[in-house]
Coordinates of C-alpha atoms in Angstrom, one line a residue:
M1 CA -42.6 -39.0 -53.8
R2 CA -45.9 -38.5 -55.6
F3 CA -45.8 -38.3 -59.4
G4 CA -45.9 -34.7 -60.5
A5 CA -45.9 -33.3 -56.9
C6 CA -43.5 -30.8 -55.4
T7 CA -42.4 -31.7 -51.9
V8 CA -40.9 -28.9 -49.8
R9 CA -38.1 -29.9 -47.4
A10 CA -35.6 -28.0 -45.2
V11 CA -32.4 -27.1 -47.1
P12 CA -29.2 -25.4 -45.8
S13 CA -29.7 -22.1 -44.0
G14 CA -28.9 -19.0 -45.9
E15 CA -31.3 -19.8 -48.8
S16 CA -34.6 -17.8 -49.0
S17 CA -37.9 -19.7 -48.5
V18 CA -38.7 -19.1 -52.2
R19 CA -35.2 -20.2 -53.4
R20 CA -35.5 -23.4 -51.2
R21 CA -38.8 -24.3 -52.6
T22 CA -37.6 -23.6 -56.2
L23 CA -34.6 -25.8 -55.8
L24 CA -36.6 -28.7 -54.3
C25 CA -39.5 -28.4 -56.7
A26 CA -37.1 -28.3 -59.7
A27 CA -35.5 -31.5 -58.4
T28 CA -38.9 -33.1 -57.9
L29 CA -40.1 -32.3 -61.4
A30 CA -36.8 -33.6 -62.9
A31 CA -37.2 -36.8 -61.0
S32 CA -40.9 -37.0 -62.1
A33 CA -40.0 -36.6 -65.8
L34 CA -37.5 -39.4 -65.6
L35 CA -39.4 -41.9 -63.4
A36 CA -43.2 -41.4 -63.8
P37 CA -45.0 -43.3 -66.5
I38 CA -47.5 -41.4 -68.7
A39 CA -50.9 -41.6 -67.0
T40 CA -54.1 -42.4 -68.7
W41 CA -56.9 -40.0 -67.8
S42 CA -60.5 -41.2 -68.4
T43 CA -62.9 -38.4 -69.3
G44 CA -65.7 -40.5 -70.8
S45 CA -64.1 -40.2 -74.2
A46 CA -60.9 -41.3 -75.8
L47 CA -57.8 -39.2 -75.0
G48 CA -54.8 -38.6 -77.2
T49 CA -51.5 -40.2 -76.5
T50 CA -49.2 -37.2 -77.1
S51 CA -47.5 -36.2 -73.9
Q52 CA -47.5 -32.7 -72.5
S53 CA -46.0 -30.9 -69.5
I54 CA -46.9 -27.9 -67.4
T55 CA -44.8 -24.9 -66.6
F56 CA -45.8 -23.4 -63.2
G57 CA -43.6 -20.7 -61.6
V58 CA -42.6 -20.3 -57.9
L59 CA -45.2 -18.5 -55.6
L60 CA -44.1 -15.9 -53.1
D61 CA -45.0 -15.9 -49.4
R62 CA -48.1 -13.8 -48.4
T63 CA -49.8 -12.5 -45.3
L64 CA -53.5 -12.8 -44.5
S65 CA -54.0 -9.1 -45.1
D66 CA -52.7 -9.3 -48.7
P67 CA -55.3 -9.5 -51.5
A68 CA -56.1 -12.8 -53.3
L69 CA -53.3 -14.3 -55.4
H70 CA -53.9 -14.8 -59.2
V71 CA -51.8 -17.7 -60.4
A72 CA -50.9 -18.7 -64.0
A73 CA -49.2 -21.7 -65.6
S74 CA -48.9 -23.0 -69.2
A75 CA -49.1 -26.4 -70.8
S76 CA -46.8 -27.4 -73.7
S77 CA -49.9 -28.5 -75.5
G78 CA -51.3 -25.0 -75.3
L79 CA -54.4 -26.3 -73.5
P80 CA -55.7 -24.3 -70.5
V81 CA -54.3 -25.2 -67.1
T82 CA -56.7 -25.5 -64.0
F83 CA -55.7 -25.0 -60.4
T84 CA -56.7 -26.6 -57.0
T85 CA -55.2 -26.5 -53.5
T86 CA -54.2 -29.5 -51.5
T87 CA -54.3 -27.4 -48.3
P88 CA -57.9 -26.3 -48.1
T89 CA -57.6 -25.3 -44.4
V90 CA -54.9 -22.7 -45.4
C91 CA -56.0 -21.5 -48.8
S92 CA -58.8 -22.0 -51.4
A93 CA -58.9 -21.8 -55.3
S94 CA -61.8 -20.1 -57.1
G95 CA -62.6 -18.1 -60.3
T96 CA -61.9 -19.2 -63.9
N97 CA -60.0 -22.5 -63.8
G98 CA -59.3 -21.9 -60.1
T99 CA -56.7 -19.2 -60.8
T100 CA -57.8 -17.0 -57.8
I101 CA -56.0 -18.3 -54.7
S102 CA -57.4 -16.8 -51.4
P103 CA -55.2 -17.3 -48.1
D104 CA -57.6 -18.2 -45.3
A105 CA -55.3 -19.2 -42.4
V106 CA -51.7 -19.3 -41.2
G107 CA -49.7 -22.2 -42.7
T108 CA -48.3 -23.5 -45.9
C109 CA -50.5 -23.2 -49.0
T110 CA -49.9 -25.8 -51.8
V111 CA -51.4 -25.0 -55.2
Q112 CA -51.6 -27.8 -57.9
A113 CA -51.6 -27.1 -61.6
N114 CA -53.4 -29.7 -63.9
Q115 CA -54.0 -30.2 -67.6
A116 CA -56.5 -33.1 -68.3
G117 CA -55.5 -33.6 -71.9
D118 CA -57.8 -34.0 -75.0
A119 CA -58.2 -36.2 -78.1
T120 CA -54.6 -35.4 -79.0
F121 CA -52.8 -35.0 -75.7
A122 CA -52.6 -37.2 -72.8
P123 CA -53.1 -35.6 -69.3
A124 CA -50.0 -33.6 -68.1
P125 CA -48.3 -34.6 -64.9
P126 CA -49.6 -32.2 -62.2
V127 CA -47.2 -29.6 -60.9
A128 CA -47.5 -28.1 -57.3
Q129 CA -46.1 -24.9 -55.9
S130 CA -46.2 -24.0 -52.1
F131 CA -45.9 -20.7 -50.2
D132 CA -46.2 -19.6 -46.6
V133 CA -49.2 -17.7 -45.3
T134 CA -48.5 -15.6 -42.1
K135 CA -50.3 -13.0 -40.0
A136 CA -49.8 -9.4 -41.0
T137 CA -47.7 -7.1 -38.7
Q138 CA -49.0 -4.0 -37.1
T139 CA -47.5 -1.0 -35.0
I140 CA -48.9 1.3 -32.3
S141 CA -48.7 5.1 -32.4
F142 CA -48.5 6.4 -28.8
A143 CA -47.6 10.1 -28.3
A144 CA -45.3 11.3 -25.5
L145 CA -47.1 12.2 -22.2
P146 CA -46.3 15.5 -20.4
D147 CA -45.2 15.6 -16.7
R148 CA -48.0 16.2 -14.2
S149 CA -48.4 17.1 -10.5
L150 CA -49.9 14.7 -8.0
N151 CA -52.9 16.9 -7.5
A152 CA -53.8 17.1 -11.2
G153 CA -56.1 14.1 -11.0
A154 CA -56.8 11.2 -13.4
F155 CA -56.6 11.7 -17.1
T156 CA -57.2 9.7 -20.4
V157 CA -54.5 8.4 -22.7
T158 CA -55.0 7.5 -26.4
A159 CA -53.1 5.5 -29.0
T160 CA -53.8 3.9 -32.4
S161 CA -52.7 0.7 -34.1
S162 CA -52.0 0.3 -37.8
S163 CA -54.4 -2.6 -37.9
G164 CA -57.2 -0.4 -36.6
G165 CA -57.7 -2.7 -33.6
A166 CA -58.3 -1.3 -30.1
V167 CA -55.2 -0.4 -28.0
T168 CA -55.2 -1.4 -24.3
F169 CA -53.2 0.3 -21.6
T170 CA -51.5 -0.8 -18.4
T171 CA -48.9 0.7 -16.0
T172 CA -45.6 -0.9 -15.0
T173 CA -45.3 1.5 -12.0
T174 CA -48.5 0.8 -10.0
T175 CA -47.0 2.4 -6.9
V176 CA -47.0 5.7 -8.8
C177 CA -50.0 5.4 -11.2
T178 CA -52.7 2.9 -12.2
A179 CA -54.7 2.2 -15.3
S180 CA -58.5 1.6 -15.3
G181 CA -61.7 2.2 -17.4
A182 CA -62.3 1.2 -21.0
H183 CA -59.1 -0.5 -22.3
G184 CA -57.3 0.9 -19.2
A185 CA -57.2 4.4 -20.8
T186 CA -57.9 6.2 -17.5
I187 CA -54.6 6.9 -15.7
A188 CA -54.9 7.7 -12.0
L189 CA -51.9 9.3 -10.1
V190 CA -51.1 7.5 -6.8
A191 CA -47.7 8.9 -5.6
A192 CA -44.8 11.1 -6.8
G193 CA -42.3 9.4 -9.0
T194 CA -42.0 8.2 -12.7
C195 CA -45.2 6.8 -14.2
T196 CA -44.7 4.4 -17.1
V197 CA -47.8 3.6 -19.3
Q198 CA -47.6 0.6 -21.6
A199 CA -49.7 0.4 -24.8
D200 CA -50.5 -3.1 -26.4
Q201 CA -52.6 -4.5 -29.3
P202 CA -52.9 -8.3 -29.0
G203 CA -53.7 -8.9 -32.7
N204 CA -56.4 -11.2 -34.2
G205 CA -56.8 -13.9 -36.8
I206 CA -55.2 -11.6 -39.4
F207 CA -52.8 -9.4 -37.5
A208 CA -50.0 -10.5 -35.1
P209 CA -49.6 -8.7 -31.7
A210 CA -48.1 -5.2 -32.1
P211 CA -44.7 -4.5 -30.4
T212 CA -45.4 -2.9 -27.0
E213 CA -45.0 0.9 -26.8
T214 CA -44.3 2.7 -23.5
Q215 CA -44.4 6.4 -22.5
S216 CA -43.1 7.7 -19.1
F217 CA -43.7 11.0 -17.4
A218 CA -42.8 12.5 -14.0
V219 CA -45.4 12.9 -11.2
G220 CA -44.4 15.7 -8.9
K221 CA -45.4 16.3 -5.2
T222 CA -47.2 19.4 -3.9
A223 CA -45.0 22.0 -2.2
Q224 CA -45.6 23.0 1.5
A225 CA -44.1 25.6 3.9
I226 CA -43.5 25.8 7.7
T227 CA -44.5 28.6 10.1
F228 CA -42.1 28.6 13.2
G229 CA -42.1 31.6 15.6
A230 CA -39.0 33.1 17.3
L231 CA -37.8 31.6 20.6
T232 CA -36.9 33.6 23.8
D233 CA -33.6 33.3 25.7
K234 CA -33.6 30.9 28.7
S235 CA -31.3 29.9 31.6
V236 CA -30.3 26.2 31.9
L237 CA -32.5 25.9 35.0
Q238 CA -35.6 26.7 32.9
T239 CA -35.4 23.3 31.1
P240 CA -37.4 21.8 29.4
V241 CA -38.9 24.1 26.8
T242 CA -41.8 23.2 24.5
V243 CA -41.8 24.5 20.9
S244 CA -44.5 24.4 18.2
A245 CA -44.8 25.1 14.4
T246 CA -47.4 24.4 11.6
A247 CA -47.1 23.3 8.0
T248 CA -49.4 24.4 5.2
S249 CA -50.0 20.8 4.4
L250 CA -51.4 20.4 7.9
L251 CA -48.9 17.4 8.4
P252 CA -47.2 17.3 11.8
V253 CA -43.9 19.2 12.1
T254 CA -40.9 17.5 13.8
F255 CA -38.0 19.2 15.7
T256 CA -34.3 18.5 16.1
T257 CA -31.4 20.5 17.5
T258 CA -28.1 21.2 15.7
T259 CA -26.4 22.1 19.0
P260 CA -26.6 18.9 21.1
A261 CA -24.0 20.2 23.5
T262 CA -26.4 23.0 24.4
C263 CA -29.8 21.5 23.9
T264 CA -31.5 18.2 22.8
A265 CA -34.9 17.5 21.3
A266 CA -37.2 14.6 22.6
G267 CA -40.8 13.8 23.2
T268 CA -43.6 13.8 20.6
N269 CA -42.1 14.9 17.3
G270 CA -39.1 16.3 19.2
A271 CA -41.1 19.3 20.6
T272 CA -39.6 19.0 24.1
I273 CA -36.3 20.9 24.2
T274 CA -34.0 20.0 27.1
L275 CA -31.3 22.6 28.0
V276 CA -28.0 20.8 28.7
G277 CA -25.5 23.6 28.6
S278 CA -24.9 27.3 28.1
G279 CA -24.5 28.7 24.6
T280 CA -26.7 29.1 21.6
C281 CA -29.5 26.5 21.2
T282 CA -30.5 26.1 17.5
V283 CA -33.8 24.2 16.9
Q284 CA -34.7 23.1 13.3
A285 CA -38.4 22.5 12.3
D286 CA -38.9 20.0 9.5
Q287 CA -41.9 18.4 7.6
A288 CA -40.7 15.5 5.5
G289 CA -43.8 15.4 3.3
N290 CA -45.6 12.3 2.1
A291 CA -46.9 10.7 -1.1
S292 CA -48.8 14.0 -1.9
F293 CA -46.5 16.7 -0.5
S294 CA -42.8 17.3 -1.0
A295 CA -40.6 18.0 2.0
A296 CA -40.9 21.6 3.3
P297 CA -37.9 23.8 3.5
P298 CA -36.5 23.6 7.1
V299 CA -37.0 26.6 9.4
V300 CA -34.3 27.3 12.0
R301 CA -34.8 29.3 15.3
S302 CA -32.0 30.0 17.9
F303 CA -32.0 31.4 21.4
T304 CA -29.3 31.9 24.1
V305 CA -28.9 29.6 27.2
T306 CA -26.9 30.9 30.2
R307 CA -25.3 29.1 33.3
A308 CA -25.3 29.9 37.1
P309 CA -22.1 30.9 39.1
Q310 CA -20.5 28.8 41.9
T311 CA -17.6 29.0 44.5
I312 CA -15.2 26.4 46.1
T313 CA -14.4 26.0 49.8
F314 CA -10.9 24.4 50.3
A315 CA -9.4 24.3 53.9
A316 CA -5.7 24.9 54.7
L317 CA -3.3 21.9 54.8
T318 CA -0.7 20.9 57.5
A319 CA 3.0 20.2 56.9
R320 CA 4.0 16.5 56.3
T321 CA 7.0 14.3 55.8
T322 CA 7.5 12.3 52.6
L323 CA 6.5 9.1 54.5
Q324 CA 3.0 10.6 55.2
S325 CA 2.0 9.8 51.7
P326 CA -0.4 9.2 50.0
F327 CA -3.3 11.1 51.7
A328 CA -6.6 12.4 50.6
V329 CA -7.8 16.1 50.3
T330 CA -11.4 17.4 50.1
A331 CA -13.2 20.5 49.0
T332 CA -16.8 21.5 48.3
S333 CA -18.6 23.7 45.7
T334 CA -21.8 25.7 46.2
S335 CA -23.1 23.9 43.1
V336 CA -22.6 20.6 44.9
L337 CA -20.6 19.4 41.8
T338 CA -17.4 17.4 42.3
V339 CA -14.2 19.4 42.9
T340 CA -11.1 18.2 41.1
F341 CA -7.5 18.6 42.3
T342 CA -4.1 19.2 40.5
T343 CA -0.7 20.3 41.7
T344 CA 1.3 23.2 40.5
T345 CA 4.5 21.7 42.0
P346 CA 4.7 18.2 40.4
A347 CA 8.4 17.8 41.4
V348 CA 7.3 17.9 45.0
C349 CA 3.8 16.2 45.0
G350 CA 1.4 14.6 42.6
A351 CA -2.4 14.3 42.4
G352 CA -4.1 11.1 41.3
G353 CA -7.0 8.8 42.0
T354 CA -10.6 9.8 41.8
N355 CA -10.8 13.5 40.8
G356 CA -7.0 13.9 41.8
S357 CA -8.0 13.8 45.5
T358 CA -5.1 11.3 46.3
I359 CA -2.0 13.4 47.0
T360 CA 1.4 11.6 46.7
L361 CA 4.5 13.3 48.2
V362 CA 7.5 13.0 45.9
T363 CA 10.3 14.9 47.5
A364 CA 11.0 17.6 50.1
G365 CA 9.8 21.1 49.3
T366 CA 6.6 23.1 49.1
C367 CA 3.5 21.4 47.7
T368 CA 0.8 23.6 46.2
L369 CA -2.6 22.1 45.4
Q370 CA -5.2 23.7 43.1
A371 CA -8.9 23.0 43.6
D372 CA -11.2 23.4 40.5
Q373 CA -14.8 22.9 39.5
P374 CA -15.2 23.3 35.7
G375 CA -19.0 23.7 35.9
N376 CA -21.5 22.0 33.6
A377 CA -24.5 22.8 31.5
V378 CA -26.1 24.5 34.5
F379 CA -23.1 26.2 36.4
S380 CA -20.2 28.3 35.2
P381 CA -16.7 27.2 36.2
A382 CA -15.7 28.2 39.8
S383 CA -12.6 30.3 40.5
S384 CA -9.6 28.1 41.4
V385 CA -8.6 27.9 45.1
F386 CA -5.0 27.1 46.1
Q387 CA -3.5 25.6 49.4
S388 CA 0.2 25.0 50.1
F389 CA 2.1 23.1 52.8
T390 CA 5.7 22.0 53.6
V391 CA 7.1 18.5 52.8
T392 CA 10.3 17.2 54.5
K393 CA 12.4 14.1 53.9
A394 CA 12.5 11.1 56.3
D395 CA 15.5 9.4 57.8
Q396 CA 16.6 5.8 57.1
T397 CA 19.0 3.2 58.4
I398 CA 20.8 0.2 56.9
T399 CA 20.9 -3.4 58.3
F400 CA 24.0 -5.2 57.0
G401 CA 24.8 -8.6 58.7
A402 CA 28.3 -10.0 59.4
L403 CA 30.1 -11.7 56.5
A404 CA 31.8 -15.1 56.8
N405 CA 35.4 -15.7 56.0
H406 CA 36.2 -17.2 52.5
T407 CA 39.1 -18.5 50.5
V408 CA 40.0 -16.8 47.2
L409 CA 38.5 -19.6 45.3
E410 CA 35.0 -19.1 46.9
G411 CA 34.6 -15.8 45.1
P412 CA 32.6 -14.1 43.7
I413 CA 30.2 -13.9 46.6
A414 CA 26.9 -12.0 46.8
V415 CA 26.2 -9.6 49.7
S416 CA 22.9 -8.0 50.7
A417 CA 21.6 -5.4 53.0
A418 CA 18.3 -3.7 53.6
S419 CA 17.3 -0.1 54.3
T420 CA 14.3 1.0 56.3
S421 CA 13.3 3.2 53.3
G422 CA 13.1 0.1 51.1
L423 CA 15.5 1.8 48.7
A424 CA 18.3 -0.3 47.1
V425 CA 21.6 -0.5 49.0
T426 CA 24.8 -0.1 47.1
F427 CA 28.2 -1.8 48.0
T428 CA 31.8 -0.8 47.6
T429 CA 35.1 -2.2 49.0
T430 CA 37.9 -0.2 50.6
T431 CA 40.5 -3.1 50.1
L432 CA 40.8 -3.3 46.3
A433 CA 44.0 -5.4 46.5
V434 CA 42.0 -8.1 48.3
C435 CA 38.5 -7.7 46.9
T436 CA 36.4 -5.6 44.5
S437 CA 32.6 -4.9 44.0
G438 CA 30.6 -5.2 40.8
G439 CA 27.3 -6.3 39.3
T440 CA 24.0 -4.8 40.2
N441 CA 24.5 -2.1 43.0
G442 CA 28.0 -3.6 43.6
A443 CA 26.5 -6.6 45.4
T444 CA 28.9 -9.1 43.7
I445 CA 32.2 -9.2 45.6
T446 CA 35.1 -10.6 43.7
L447 CA 38.0 -12.0 45.8
V448 CA 41.3 -11.0 44.3
A449 CA 44.0 -12.1 46.8
A450 CA 44.4 -13.3 50.4
G451 CA 44.0 -10.7 53.1
T452 CA 41.2 -8.7 54.9
C453 CA 38.2 -7.6 52.7
T454 CA 36.2 -4.5 53.9
V455 CA 32.7 -4.0 52.3
V456 CA 30.8 -0.8 52.8
A457 CA 26.9 -0.7 52.4
A458 CA 25.4 2.7 51.6
Q459 CA 22.0 4.2 50.6
G460 CA 22.1 7.7 49.1
G461 CA 18.5 8.6 49.7
D462 CA 16.0 10.1 47.3
A463 CA 13.3 12.7 47.1
T464 CA 11.6 11.0 50.1
F465 CA 14.5 9.9 52.3
N466 CA 17.8 11.4 53.6
A467 CA 21.0 9.4 52.9
A468 CA 21.6 6.5 55.4
T469 CA 24.8 6.3 57.5
P470 CA 27.1 3.8 55.7
V471 CA 27.7 0.4 57.4
A472 CA 31.0 -1.6 56.9
E473 CA 31.6 -5.4 57.3
I474 CA 35.0 -7.1 57.4
F475 CA 36.0 -10.8 56.6
T476 CA 39.2 -12.7 56.0
V477 CA 40.2 -14.0 52.5
A478 CA 42.6 -17.0 52.6
R479 CA 44.6 -18.6 49.8
A480 CA 43.5 -22.1 48.6
D481 CA 45.5 -25.3 48.7
Q482 CA 46.5 -27.1 45.6
A483 CA 48.0 -30.6 44.7
I484 CA 50.2 -31.9 41.9
A485 CA 49.3 -34.9 39.7
F486 CA 52.6 -36.5 38.5
A487 CA 52.3 -40.0 36.9
A488 CA 55.0 -42.6 37.5
L489 CA 57.9 -42.6 34.9
P490 CA 59.0 -45.8 33.1
D491 CA 62.7 -46.9 33.0
V492 CA 64.6 -45.8 29.9
P493 CA 67.9 -46.5 28.3
L494 CA 70.6 -44.0 28.4
G495 CA 70.3 -41.8 25.3
T496 CA 67.6 -39.4 24.0
P497 CA 66.3 -36.8 26.5
V498 CA 62.9 -37.6 28.2
T499 CA 60.0 -35.1 28.4
V500 CA 57.9 -35.2 31.6
A501 CA 54.4 -33.7 32.4
A502 CA 52.4 -32.9 35.5
T503 CA 49.4 -30.8 36.4
A504 CA 48.4 -28.7 39.4
T505 CA 44.8 -28.6 40.6
S506 CA 45.1 -24.8 40.5
G507 CA 45.8 -25.0 36.8
L508 CA 49.1 -23.1 37.4
A509 CA 52.3 -24.3 35.6
V510 CA 54.4 -27.1 37.3
S511 CA 58.2 -26.8 37.4
F512 CA 60.7 -29.7 37.4
S513 CA 64.1 -30.4 38.9
T514 CA 66.2 -33.5 39.6
S515 CA 67.8 -34.6 42.8
T516 CA 70.2 -37.0 41.0
P517 CA 72.3 -34.6 38.8
A518 CA 75.0 -37.3 38.3
V519 CA 72.3 -39.4 36.4
C520 CA 70.0 -36.8 35.0
T521 CA 69.4 -33.0 34.8
A522 CA 66.2 -31.0 34.1
S523 CA 65.6 -28.0 31.8
S524 CA 61.9 -27.1 32.1
A525 CA 60.1 -30.4 31.3
T526 CA 63.0 -31.9 29.4
I527 CA 65.1 -34.4 31.3
T528 CA 68.6 -35.0 30.0
L529 CA 70.1 -38.5 30.8
V530 CA 73.7 -38.2 31.9
A531 CA 74.6 -41.7 33.1
A532 CA 73.1 -45.0 33.9
G533 CA 71.5 -45.2 37.3
T534 CA 68.3 -44.0 39.0
C535 CA 66.9 -40.6 37.9
T536 CA 64.7 -38.8 40.4
V537 CA 62.5 -35.9 39.0
V538 CA 60.8 -33.4 41.5
A539 CA 57.5 -31.6 40.5
D540 CA 56.8 -28.2 42.2
Q541 CA 54.1 -25.5 42.1
T542 CA 55.0 -22.5 44.2
G543 CA 51.5 -20.9 44.4
D544 CA 50.4 -17.3 43.8
A545 CA 48.0 -14.7 45.3
V546 CA 45.2 -17.3 45.1
Y547 CA 46.9 -20.6 45.9
N548 CA 49.3 -21.8 48.5
A549 CA 52.4 -23.7 47.3
A550 CA 51.7 -27.3 46.4
P551 CA 53.5 -30.2 48.2
S552 CA 56.4 -31.4 46.0
V553 CA 55.9 -34.7 44.2
A554 CA 59.0 -36.9 43.2
R555 CA 59.1 -39.6 40.6
S556 CA 62.1 -42.0 39.9
F557 CA 63.0 -44.2 37.0
G558 CA 66.0 -46.4 36.0
V559 CA 68.5 -45.3 33.3
G560 CA 70.2 -48.3 31.7
K561 CA 73.3 -48.5 29.4
T562 CA 72.6 -48.5 25.7
D563 CA 73.7 -51.5 23.5
Q564 CA 76.2 -50.8 20.7
T565 CA 77.7 -52.7 17.8
I566 CA 81.2 -52.8 16.1
T567 CA 81.7 -52.6 12.4
F568 CA 85.0 -54.4 11.5
A569 CA 85.7 -55.2 7.8
P570 CA 87.3 -58.5 6.8
L571 CA 91.2 -58.4 6.6
P572 CA 93.1 -59.6 3.5
D573 CA 95.8 -62.2 3.6
V574 CA 99.3 -60.8 3.9
A575 CA 102.9 -62.1 3.7
V576 CA 105.0 -62.1 6.9
T577 CA 107.2 -59.6 5.3
H578 CA 104.3 -57.1 5.3
A579 CA 104.2 -56.8 9.1
P580 CA 103.2 -54.7 11.0
I581 CA 99.8 -53.8 9.6
T582 CA 97.2 -51.3 10.9
V583 CA 93.5 -52.3 11.4
S584 CA 90.4 -50.1 12.1
A585 CA 86.8 -50.5 13.2
T586 CA 83.9 -48.3 14.4
A587 CA 81.4 -48.6 17.3
S588 CA 77.7 -47.5 16.9
S589 CA 78.2 -45.6 20.1
L590 CA 81.2 -43.8 18.4
L591 CA 83.3 -44.8 21.4
P592 CA 87.0 -45.9 20.4
V593 CA 87.4 -49.5 19.5
T594 CA 90.4 -51.5 21.0
F595 CA 92.0 -54.5 19.3
T596 CA 93.7 -57.7 20.6
T597 CA 94.7 -61.0 18.9
T598 CA 93.7 -64.4 19.9
T599 CA 96.6 -66.0 18.1
P600 CA 99.7 -64.6 19.8

């Protein structure tokens, strides 16, 4: 910090530049008053010692275009204050006591106030104030530009700046317009569109550049028209046709058709019209314009295109059987175009393949074929021609081989047979108690019981074949054998009944009996033990419609007597005079207990 100087620093945003300088300068002055010693100024004569101070107010920012600034300050001594600048590249001081401050360049101008003192007062501490010097702003006045046509030629634009400096012009749409000549003031029109002209003033040492101003206007194309004469009617065989038209712009005219099913345009500019079918041919003439001319309104011309007649030759057809299928038919047209075939009797015959010329016979009846030629762009459709012939069914036979004998357990069995028609053979049985047919076409034969099975093969025919004569085959169905599995039985004591079990390979229920009824008896699978001895149990399975009776199986086991115990309570002592006495005891078998004495 320099004594008596005001130093400008950045302070918080939100304060104005003047306010910031005022706060900082005030702080600097206060510090100077407290810290700086009283200076002694030598002027060649003795100075007083009384101190003095300078009051110098804040200076406002200025632009280079503002007039010179007159500053003022006062000393507490009442002596005159003089001024100098410490920033001579930005501003200068002149006039009485340097009170006239002239801004000379952009920057910060610092003005210092001084009072040198006299015989009474010592020099005052210098006081400085600063302000910003900036360039002056300017604006451009640029009037709106009217729309123009492309053939209007170049023109001059004008604009003025508030600084009085020359305005320069450029265009931001150089594909539509360009600027040239002095300061770019001559605007030349290049193509239709929107032309935008930009006005600028770059400023100088005093004025900042002016904000850019723009003006836009529309550049329109020149209109044109097409001359296209009427077109005469033609036949399809008169193709191709050449058309012509002219545009007032002298630009080439192009042609298209809006009826491509009748005529198409090709060749140079589409001027060659190809006739492809009968009807109305509509040709449209267009000129799309260019950078100078707008598109011409389209001109449309139409004419009639006619087709030639044709006839079909279709020879008579001979009778056929359904096996003589498929076969091909032919016919010709005077136009040499391909003839197509259909049938009017689809239940009897069908037409397929290329152009329907392959005829498939479906069933017996009358087949009627229709020959047609629908024409094309050159020929009209031919009249339809019909030919009919008779279709009869074919005979067929069945081949059904002999069938092997089977047991009931070998069912079901599959049978097969073939027909000369290739149609599926169906099967039935005439011995339903022995065998039945089922599954696809009855070809699965289920064996029901032993006996003779008769299977009949049949083919009922279809639209192509008559029914075949049925063929029958016979085979024998025998019952199957079975065996009994009956495990050995362990010996048991006489008492609780015994349950036995056995199985037959047939899965049928096994029955039981005993051949020793004095020892044991049977009730179903329960064996009741009657007495000690050998018990023989016989297992039987009598068979059914599928199985023969199984051989009997016998199993024997021993039946032993059961142990028993006697409960006999102790007897009390008695006198002889009490005789006789009665005693009692019980056996676990519940049999009666007998008594004897061992002391007779």
